[in-house]
PDB file of C-alpha atoms and ligand atoms in Angstrom:
ATOM      1  CA  MET J   1       0.782 -19.591  -8.121  1.00  0.00           C
ATOM      2  CA  THR J   2      -2.372 -18.508  -9.587  1.00  0.00           C
ATOM      3  CA  PRO J   3      -1.527 -17.592 -13.096  1.00  0.00           C
ATOM      4  CA  LEU J   4      -0.941 -13.734 -13.729  1.00  0.00           C
ATOM      5  CA  PRO J   5      -3.325 -12.013 -16.006  1.00  0.00           C
ATOM      6  CA  ALA J   6      -1.902 -11.273 -19.315  1.00  0.00           C
ATOM      7  CA  PHE J   7      -1.557  -7.728 -18.556  1.00  0.00           C
ATOM      8  CA  PHE J   8       1.632  -8.677 -16.405  1.00  0.00           C
ATOM      9  CA  ALA J   9       5.135  -9.470 -17.041  1.00  0.00           C
ATOM     10  CA  LEU J  10       6.668 -11.027 -14.088  1.00  0.00           C
ATOM     11  CA  HIS J  11      10.524 -10.786 -13.366  1.00  0.00           C
ATOM     12  CA  HIS J  12      11.828 -12.750 -10.213  1.00  0.00           C
ATOM     13  CA  PHE J  13      14.894 -12.201  -8.489  1.00  0.00           C
ATOM     14  CA  THR J  14      16.456 -14.062  -5.473  1.00  0.00           C
ATOM     15  CA  GLU J  15      18.053 -11.056  -4.265  1.00  0.00           C
ATOM     16  CA  ILE J  16      17.808  -7.552  -5.500  1.00  0.00           C
ATOM     17  CA  ASP J  17      18.418  -3.937  -3.684  1.00  0.00           C
ATOM     18  CA  SER J  18      14.740  -2.869  -3.954  1.00  0.00           C
ATOM     19  CA  THR J  19      12.110  -4.354  -6.402  1.00  0.00           C
ATOM     20  CA  ASN J  20      10.824  -0.501  -6.151  1.00  0.00           C
ATOM     21  CA  ASP J  21      14.153   0.665  -7.536  1.00  0.00           C
ATOM     22  CA  GLU J  22      14.407  -2.011 -10.291  1.00  0.00           C
ATOM     23  CA  ALA J  23      10.887  -0.982 -11.601  1.00  0.00           C
ATOM     24  CA  ARG J  24      11.983   2.487 -11.550  1.00  0.00           C
ATOM     25  CA  ARG J  25      15.259   1.906 -13.599  1.00  0.00           C
ATOM     26  CA  ARG J  26      12.955  -0.303 -15.861  1.00  0.00           C
ATOM     27  CA  ALA J  27      10.558   2.224 -16.440  1.00  0.00           C
ATOM     28  CA  ALA J  28      13.234   4.746 -17.204  1.00  0.00           C
ATOM     29  CA  ALA J  29      14.605   2.476 -19.820  1.00  0.00           C
ATOM     30  CA  GLY J  30      11.037   2.407 -21.434  1.00  0.00           C
ATOM     31  CA  ALA J  31       9.415  -0.749 -19.694  1.00  0.00           C
ATOM     32  CA  PRO J  32       5.656  -1.066 -20.478  1.00  0.00           C
ATOM     33  CA  PRO J  33       2.852  -1.028 -17.915  1.00  0.00           C
ATOM     34  CA  GLY J  34       2.405  -4.360 -16.224  1.00  0.00           C
ATOM     35  CA  LEU J  35       6.088  -5.065 -15.350  1.00  0.00           C
ATOM     36  CA  VAL J  36       6.115  -6.769 -12.283  1.00  0.00           C
ATOM     37  CA  ILE J  37       9.399  -7.050 -10.021  1.00  0.00           C
ATOM     38  CA  TRP J  38       9.428  -9.696  -7.439  1.00  0.00           C
ATOM     39  CA  ALA J  39      12.337 -10.659  -4.999  1.00  0.00           C
ATOM     40  CA  ASP J  40      13.007 -13.234  -2.256  1.00  0.00           C
ATOM     41  CA  ARG J  41      14.751 -10.726  -0.272  1.00  0.00           C
ATOM     42  CA  GLN J  42      15.961  -7.092  -0.660  1.00  0.00           C
ATOM     43  CA  SER J  43      19.326  -5.554   0.484  1.00  0.00           C
ATOM     44  CA  ALA J  44      17.978  -2.146   0.499  1.00  0.00           C
ATOM     45  CA  GLY J  45      14.199  -2.206   0.629  1.00  0.00           C
ATOM     46  CA  HIS J  46      12.860   1.105   1.687  1.00  0.00           C
ATOM     47  CA  GLY J  47       9.444   2.246   2.890  1.00  0.00           C
ATOM     48  CA  ARG J  48       7.626   5.882   3.089  1.00  0.00           C
ATOM     49  CA  GLN J  49       9.524   8.785   4.641  1.00  0.00           C
ATOM     50  CA  GLY J  50      12.750   7.141   3.698  1.00  0.00           C
ATOM     51  CA  ARG J  51      12.452   4.379   6.372  1.00  0.00           C
ATOM     52  CA  ALA J  52      14.365   1.150   5.751  1.00  0.00           C
ATOM     53  CA  TRP J  53      12.283  -1.851   5.254  1.00  0.00           C
ATOM     54  CA  GLN J  54      13.502  -5.087   6.532  1.00  0.00           C
ATOM     55  CA  SER J  55      13.636  -7.852   3.945  1.00  0.00           C
ATOM     56  CA  PRO J  56      14.393 -11.334   4.821  1.00  0.00           C
ATOM     57  CA  PRO J  57      13.385 -14.267   2.981  1.00  0.00           C
ATOM     58  CA  GLY J  58       9.808 -15.526   3.579  1.00  0.00           C
ATOM     59  CA  ASN J  59       7.854 -12.341   3.217  1.00  0.00           C
ATOM     60  CA  LEU J  60       6.512 -11.119  -0.193  1.00  0.00           C
ATOM     61  CA  TYR J  61       8.316  -7.913  -1.745  1.00  0.00           C
ATOM     62  CA  CYS J  62       7.088  -6.837  -5.287  1.00  0.00           C
ATOM     63  CA  SER J  63       6.286  -4.093  -7.245  1.00  0.00           C
ATOM     64  CA  ILE J  64       4.028  -3.116 -10.244  1.00  0.00           C
ATOM     65  CA  LEU J  65       4.541  -0.366 -12.892  1.00  0.00           C
ATOM     66  CA  LEU J  66       1.836   1.342 -14.231  1.00  0.00           C
ATOM     67  CA  ARG J  67       1.669   4.352 -16.648  1.00  0.00           C
ATOM     68  CA  PRO J  68      -1.535   6.120 -15.805  1.00  0.00           C
ATOM     69  CA  ASP J  69      -0.912   9.389 -17.442  1.00  0.00           C
ATOM     70  CA  LYS J  70      -3.079  11.578 -14.927  1.00  0.00           C
ATOM     71  CA  PRO J  71      -2.489  14.083 -12.438  1.00  0.00           C
ATOM     72  CA  ALA J  72      -0.067  13.187  -9.261  1.00  0.00           C
ATOM     73  CA  GLY J  73      -3.211  14.098  -6.831  1.00  0.00           C
ATOM     74  CA  GLU J  74      -5.596  11.398  -8.573  1.00  0.00           C
ATOM     75  CA  VAL J  75      -2.846   8.757  -9.081  1.00  0.00           C
ATOM     76  CA  ALA J  76      -2.299   8.769  -5.373  1.00  0.00           C
ATOM     77  CA  GLN J  77      -5.724   7.118  -4.994  1.00  0.00           C
ATOM     78  CA  LEU J  78      -4.101   3.877  -6.272  1.00  0.00           C
ATOM     79  CA  SER J  79      -2.668   3.340  -2.913  1.00  0.00           C
ATOM     80  CA  PHE J  80      -6.233   2.537  -1.808  1.00  0.00           C
ATOM     81  CA  ALA J  81      -6.416  -0.014  -4.506  1.00  0.00           C
ATOM     82  CA  ALA J  82      -3.384  -1.580  -3.599  1.00  0.00           C
ATOM     83  CA  ALA J  83      -4.406  -1.855   0.216  1.00  0.00           C
ATOM     84  CA  LEU J  84      -7.663  -3.488  -1.033  1.00  0.00           C
ATOM     85  CA  ALA J  85      -5.950  -5.901  -3.223  1.00  0.00           C
ATOM     86  CA  VAL J  86      -3.639  -7.029  -0.221  1.00  0.00           C
ATOM     87  CA  CYS J  87      -6.751  -7.542   1.937  1.00  0.00           C
ATOM     88  CA  GLU J  88      -8.448  -9.621  -0.627  1.00  0.00           C
ATOM     89  CA  ALA J  89      -5.288 -11.660  -1.667  1.00  0.00           C
ATOM     90  CA  LEU J  90      -4.322 -12.740   1.959  1.00  0.00           C
ATOM     91  CA  PRO J  91      -5.747 -15.854   3.687  1.00  0.00           C
ATOM     92  CA  GLY J  92      -7.572 -14.727   6.768  1.00  0.00           C
ATOM     93  CA  ALA J  93      -9.020 -11.709   4.592  1.00  0.00           C
ATOM     94  CA  ARG J  94     -11.560 -11.064   6.887  1.00  0.00           C
ATOM     95  CA  ALA J  95      -9.754  -9.859   9.916  1.00  0.00           C
ATOM     96  CA  LEU J  96      -7.573  -7.327   7.536  1.00  0.00           C
ATOM     97  CA  ARG J  97      -8.075  -3.685   7.860  1.00  0.00           C
ATOM     98  CA  CYS J  98      -6.854  -0.803   5.754  1.00  0.00           C
ATOM     99  CA  LYS J  99      -5.065   1.939   7.847  1.00  0.00           C
ATOM    100  CA  TRP J 100      -4.885   5.379   6.134  1.00  0.00           C
ATOM    101  CA  PRO J 101      -2.949   6.176   3.943  1.00  0.00           C
ATOM    102  CA  ASN J 102      -1.557   2.841   2.909  1.00  0.00           C
ATOM    103  CA  ASP J 103      -1.214   0.271   5.487  1.00  0.00           C
ATOM    104  CA  VAL J 104      -2.858  -3.132   6.055  1.00  0.00           C
ATOM    105  CA  LEU J 105      -3.306  -4.248   9.456  1.00  0.00           C
ATOM    106  CA  ILE J 106      -4.285  -7.339  11.518  1.00  0.00           C
ATOM    107  CA  GLY J 107      -6.006  -6.025  14.977  1.00  0.00           C
ATOM    108  CA  ASP J 108      -3.636  -3.015  15.645  1.00  0.00           C
ATOM    109  CA  ARG J 109      -0.565  -4.522  14.130  1.00  0.00           C
ATOM    110  CA  LYS J 110       0.834  -3.572  10.650  1.00  0.00           C
ATOM    111  CA  THR J 111       1.036  -6.632   8.275  1.00  0.00           C
ATOM    112  CA  ALA J 112       1.754  -4.944   4.985  1.00  0.00           C
ATOM    113  CA  GLY J 113       3.074  -1.662   3.803  1.00  0.00           C
ATOM    114  CA  ILE J 114       2.723  -0.006   0.292  1.00  0.00           C
ATOM    115  CA  LEU J 115       4.863   2.390  -1.248  1.00  0.00           C
ATOM    116  CA  LEU J 116       3.963   4.308  -4.204  1.00  0.00           C
ATOM    117  CA  GLU J 117       6.532   6.209  -6.265  1.00  0.00           C
ATOM    118  CA  SER J 118       6.347   8.263  -9.398  1.00  0.00           C
ATOM    119  CA  GLU J 119       8.070   9.883 -12.313  1.00  0.00           C
ATOM    120  CA  ALA J 120       6.553  13.028 -13.683  1.00  0.00           C
ATOM    121  CA  ALA J 121       5.976  14.108 -17.603  1.00  0.00           C
ATOM    122  CA  GLY J 122       4.623  17.408 -17.457  1.00  0.00           C
ATOM    123  CA  ASP J 123       1.656  17.671 -15.129  1.00  0.00           C
ATOM    124  CA  ASN J 124       0.844  14.141 -15.115  1.00  0.00           C
ATOM    125  CA  VAL J 125       2.261  10.855 -13.848  1.00  0.00           C
ATOM    126  CA  ALA J 126       4.483   8.758 -16.632  1.00  0.00           C
ATOM    127  CA  ALA J 127       5.296   6.161 -14.685  1.00  0.00           C
ATOM    128  CA  LEU J 128       3.991   4.804 -11.232  1.00  0.00           C
ATOM    129  CA  ILE J 129       5.695   2.161  -9.187  1.00  0.00           C
ATOM    130  CA  VAL J 130       3.425   0.524  -6.601  1.00  0.00           C
ATOM    131  CA  GLY J 131       5.613  -1.376  -3.983  1.00  0.00           C
ATOM    132  CA  PHE J 132       4.255  -3.998  -1.738  1.00  0.00           C
ATOM    133  CA  GLY J 133       5.807  -5.540   1.433  1.00  0.00           C
ATOM    134  CA  ILE J 134       3.568  -8.238   3.177  1.00  0.00           C
ATOM    135  CA  ASN J 135       4.684  -9.932   6.348  1.00  0.00           C
ATOM    136  CA  LEU J 136       3.934 -13.536   5.607  1.00  0.00           C
ATOM    137  CA  GLU J 137       6.848 -15.251   7.623  1.00  0.00           C
ATOM    138  CA  SER J 138       8.403 -12.625   9.813  1.00  0.00           C
ATOM    139  CA  HIS J 139       8.095  -9.025  10.930  1.00  0.00           C
ATOM    140  CA  PRO J 140      10.098  -6.351  12.450  1.00  0.00           C
ATOM    141  CA  GLU J 141      10.269  -5.579  16.132  1.00  0.00           C
ATOM    142  CA  GLY J 142      10.305  -2.115  17.835  1.00  0.00           C
ATOM    143  CA  THR J 143       8.752  -0.267  15.053  1.00  0.00           C
ATOM    144  CA  GLU J 144       6.913   2.874  15.844  1.00  0.00           C
ATOM    145  CA  THR J 145       3.427   1.015  14.600  1.00  0.00           C
ATOM    146  CA  PRO J 146       3.783  -2.349  15.985  1.00  0.00           C
ATOM    147  CA  ALA J 147       4.159  -5.087  13.186  1.00  0.00           C
ATOM    148  CA  THR J 148       2.883  -8.672  12.905  1.00  0.00           C
ATOM    149  CA  SER J 149       3.064 -11.221  10.270  1.00  0.00           C
ATOM    150  CA  LEU J 150       0.645 -14.248   9.036  1.00  0.00           C
ATOM    151  CA  ALA J 151       2.885 -16.627  10.517  1.00  0.00           C
ATOM    152  CA  ALA J 152       2.744 -15.048  14.025  1.00  0.00           C
ATOM    153  CA  LEU J 153      -0.907 -15.420  13.791  1.00  0.00           C
ATOM    154  CA  GLY J 154      -0.829 -18.880  12.887  1.00  0.00           C
ATOM    155  CA  ILE J 155      -1.472 -18.619   9.123  1.00  0.00           C
ATOM    156  CA  LYS J 156       0.970 -20.574   7.067  1.00  0.00           C
ATOM    157  CA  THR J 157       1.506 -19.363   3.360  1.00  0.00           C
ATOM    158  CA  THR J 158       4.297 -18.461   1.018  1.00  0.00           C
ATOM    159  CA  PRO J 159       5.073 -15.427  -1.345  1.00  0.00           C
ATOM    160  CA  ASP J 160       4.406 -17.541  -4.496  1.00  0.00           C
ATOM    161  CA  ALA J 161       1.145 -18.521  -3.274  1.00  0.00           C
ATOM    162  CA  VAL J 162       0.110 -14.877  -2.661  1.00  0.00           C
ATOM    163  CA  LEU J 163       1.479 -13.013  -5.719  1.00  0.00           C
ATOM    164  CA  GLY J 164      -0.811 -14.022  -8.289  1.00  0.00           C
ATOM    165  CA  ASP J 165      -3.942 -13.120  -6.381  1.00  0.00           C
ATOM    166  CA  LEU J 166      -2.389  -9.985  -5.258  1.00  0.00           C
ATOM    167  CA  CYS J 167      -1.797  -8.761  -9.082  1.00  0.00           C
ATOM    168  CA  ARG J 168      -5.135 -10.107 -10.053  1.00  0.00           C
ATOM    169  CA  HIS J 169      -7.083  -8.083  -7.369  1.00  0.00           C
ATOM    170  CA  PHE J 170      -4.801  -5.026  -8.011  1.00  0.00           C
ATOM    171  CA  LEU J 171      -5.623  -5.191 -11.575  1.00  0.00           C
ATOM    172  CA  THR J 172      -9.398  -5.526 -10.948  1.00  0.00           C
ATOM    173  CA  TRP J 173      -9.129  -2.351  -8.872  1.00  0.00           C
ATOM    174  CA  TYR J 174      -7.009  -0.567 -11.291  1.00  0.00           C
ATOM    175  CA  GLU J 175      -9.399  -1.170 -13.806  1.00  0.00           C
ATOM    176  CA  THR J 176     -12.412   0.097 -11.601  1.00  0.00           C
ATOM    177  CA  TRP J 177     -10.363   3.295 -10.870  1.00  0.00           C
ATOM    178  CA  CYS J 178      -9.795   3.852 -14.657  1.00  0.00           C
ATOM    179  CA  ASP J 179     -13.511   3.115 -15.705  1.00  0.00           C
ATOM    180  CA  GLN J 180     -15.323   4.834 -12.733  1.00  0.00           C
ATOM    181  CA  GLY J 181     -12.854   6.845 -10.715  1.00  0.00           C
ATOM    182  CA  PHE J 182     -12.183   7.006  -6.935  1.00  0.00           C
ATOM    183  CA  ALA J 183     -15.779   6.406  -5.570  1.00  0.00           C
ATOM    184  CA  PRO J 184     -15.910   2.680  -5.683  1.00  0.00           C
ATOM    185  CA  LEU J 185     -12.513   2.330  -4.157  1.00  0.00           C
ATOM    186  CA  ARG J 186     -13.509   4.904  -1.425  1.00  0.00           C
ATOM    187  CA  LYS J 187     -16.557   3.037  -0.526  1.00  0.00           C
ATOM    188  CA  ALA J 188     -14.724  -0.462  -0.306  1.00  0.00           C
ATOM    189  CA  TRP J 189     -11.971   0.958   1.502  1.00  0.00           C
ATOM    190  CA  LEU J 190     -14.269   2.796   4.395  1.00  0.00           C
ATOM    191  CA  GLY J 191     -15.706  -0.792   4.689  1.00  0.00           C
ATOM    192  CA  ARG J 192     -12.446  -1.926   5.827  1.00  0.00           C
ATOM    193  CA  ALA J 193     -11.157   1.055   7.581  1.00  0.00           C
ATOM    194  CA  HIS J 194      -9.075   0.876  10.812  1.00  0.00           C
ATOM    195  CA  GLY J 195      -9.907   3.439  13.462  1.00  0.00           C
ATOM    196  CA  LEU J 196     -12.930   4.988  11.800  1.00  0.00           C
ATOM    197  CA  GLY J 197     -14.798   6.954  14.358  1.00  0.00           C
ATOM    198  CA  SER J 198     -11.885   6.991  16.869  1.00  0.00           C
ATOM    199  CA  GLU J 199      -9.597   9.411  18.359  1.00  0.00           C
ATOM    200  CA  ILE J 200      -6.318   9.545  16.338  1.00  0.00           C
ATOM    201  CA  ARG J 201      -2.737  11.464  16.168  1.00  0.00           C
ATOM    202  CA  VAL J 202      -2.089  12.556  12.821  1.00  0.00           C
ATOM    203  CA  ARG J 203       1.578  13.759  11.989  1.00  0.00           C
ATOM    204  CA  TYR J 204       2.035  15.697   8.919  1.00  0.00           C
ATOM    205  CA  GLY J 205       4.300  18.377   7.467  1.00  0.00           C
ATOM    206  CA  GLY J 206       6.297  18.388  10.820  1.00  0.00           C
ATOM    207  CA  PHE J 207       3.076  18.934  12.757  1.00  0.00           C
ATOM    208  CA  GLU J 208       0.901  16.877  14.944  1.00  0.00           C
ATOM    209  CA  THR J 209      -2.814  17.322  15.370  1.00  0.00           C
ATOM    210  CA  PHE J 210      -5.393  15.154  17.125  1.00  0.00           C
ATOM    211  CA  GLY J 211      -8.847  14.389  16.271  1.00  0.00           C
ATOM    212  CA  ARG J 212     -11.810  12.105  15.306  1.00  0.00           C
ATOM    213  CA  PHE J 213     -11.292  10.220  12.054  1.00  0.00           C
ATOM    214  CA  VAL J 214     -14.794  10.725  10.479  1.00  0.00           C
ATOM    215  CA  ASP J 215     -14.425  10.041   6.677  1.00  0.00           C
ATOM    216  CA  LEU J 216     -12.457  10.123   3.464  1.00  0.00           C
ATOM    217  CA  ASP J 217     -13.171  12.824   1.196  1.00  0.00           C
ATOM    218  CA  ALA J 218     -13.856  12.304  -2.399  1.00  0.00           C
ATOM    219  CA  SER J 219      -9.974  12.684  -3.138  1.00  0.00           C
ATOM    220  CA  GLY J 220      -8.663  10.201  -0.631  1.00  0.00           C
ATOM    221  CA  ALA J 221      -7.795  12.695   2.218  1.00  0.00           C
ATOM    222  CA  LEU J 222      -8.662  11.979   5.649  1.00  0.00           C
ATOM    223  CA  ILE J 223     -11.278  14.245   7.365  1.00  0.00           C
ATOM    224  CA  LEU J 224     -10.249  14.852  10.793  1.00  0.00           C
ATOM    225  CA  GLU J 225     -12.782  16.460  13.257  1.00  0.00           C
ATOM    226  CA  THR J 226     -10.688  18.786  15.593  1.00  0.00           C
ATOM    227  CA  SER J 227     -11.581  21.089  18.302  1.00  0.00           C
ATOM    228  CA  GLU J 228     -11.259  23.771  15.662  1.00  0.00           C
ATOM    229  CA  GLY J 229     -13.519  22.179  12.995  1.00  0.00           C
ATOM    230  CA  ARG J 230     -12.956  19.598  10.266  1.00  0.00           C
ATOM    231  CA  ARG J 231      -9.564  19.069   8.452  1.00  0.00           C
ATOM    232  CA  HIS J 232      -8.939  17.356   5.363  1.00  0.00           C
ATOM    233  CA  ILE J 233      -5.279  15.881   5.598  1.00  0.00           C
ATOM    234  CA  SER J 234      -4.024  14.428   2.249  1.00  0.00           C
ATOM    235  CA  ALA J 235      -0.616  13.160   3.523  1.00  0.00           C
ATOM    236  CA  GLY J 236       0.514  12.215   7.029  1.00  0.00           C
ATOM    237  CA  ASP J 237       1.055   9.232   9.343  1.00  0.00           C
ATOM    238  CA  VAL J 238      -1.748   8.074  11.588  1.00  0.00           C
ATOM    239  CA  PHE J 239      -1.496   6.895  15.408  1.00  0.00           C
ATOM    240  CA  ALA J 240      -3.880   5.603  17.908  1.00  0.00           C
ATOM    241  CA  THR J 241      -4.048   7.820  20.767  1.00  0.00           C
ATOM    242  CA  ALA J 242      -2.898   6.587  24.068  1.00  0.00           C
TER     243      ALA J 242
HETATM  244  C1  BTN Y 301       5.907   1.759   4.301  1.00  0.00           C
HETATM  245  O1  BTN Y 301       4.965   0.824   5.005  1.00  0.00           O
HETATM  246  O2  BTN Y 301       6.630   2.420   4.588  1.00  0.00           O
HETATM  247  C2  BTN Y 301       5.922   0.994   2.927  1.00  0.00           C
HETATM  248  C3  BTN Y 301       6.987  -0.147   2.701  1.00  0.00           C
HETATM  249  C4  BTN Y 301       6.937  -0.816   1.319  1.00  0.00           C
HETATM  250  C5  BTN Y 301       8.002  -1.861   1.247  1.00  0.00           C
HETATM  251  C6  BTN Y 301       7.997  -2.332  -0.116  1.00  0.00           C
HETATM  252  S1  BTN Y 301       8.921  -3.984  -0.066  1.00  0.00           S
HETATM  253  C7  BTN Y 301       8.900  -3.905  -1.967  1.00  0.00           C
HETATM  254  C8  BTN Y 301       8.985  -2.624  -2.334  1.00  0.00           C
HETATM  255  N1  BTN Y 301      10.402  -2.383  -2.635  1.00  0.00           N
HETATM  256  C9  BTN Y 301      10.971  -1.374  -1.671  1.00  0.00           C
HETATM  257  O3  BTN Y 301      12.019  -1.057  -1.632  1.00  0.00           O
HETATM  258  N2  BTN Y 301       9.712  -0.929  -0.827  1.00  0.00           N
HETATM  259  C10 BTN Y 301       8.444  -1.689  -1.287  1.00  0.00           C
END
């Protein structure tokens, strides 16, 4: 493994319920930022919208604890830092694309998912957990967004080969965000955006809408050009139109 920058304190488990849950428990007990929980497999891995995240050995499951002390709306921008770090850490990086809000694809298939969970203190976020699930050796079948793995594409690697680079790239983007705000992340993410300029379907808050994905705004919301004008959507799921 590439050595982790000194900011990080790594804890490795052969099996755990969920690396995000363990990071949250340790955050509640006062763990400092930079905690990394890494597991070979998870018995109760979970994803966005309460979906289960299948977690057999061979893939990378890890969570990083941060304490950004900023409002939740701003802290959500760190999902873009996480997606960029995944793209930069994986072999075959040139083929990797970021799908709004926080997936990483190869072609049209999901290769990694990112789950941000936070604990508030007043108006700000006291603890942010950034969870990464990266399909290195295997991927689930029958998911709403079709999935793939690096192995399915003929790229062999291991969790420990990826983890150090992932942490290093993520820290660089986190520090960039702390020093310069969201603008540099927005620019880099748009350079890797999947579906930019295409017709998409967006599901949010129990609704579905269609339109052309034209941009990200300065906060990270997706800008959708619809028949009724431009909409800024700050949370939802994106699908290609058939
Ligand atoms: C998604 O695409 O829905 C996000 C998936 C995030 C999965 C990772 S695996 C490591 C960490 N622990 C969890 O329980 N979830 C995240």
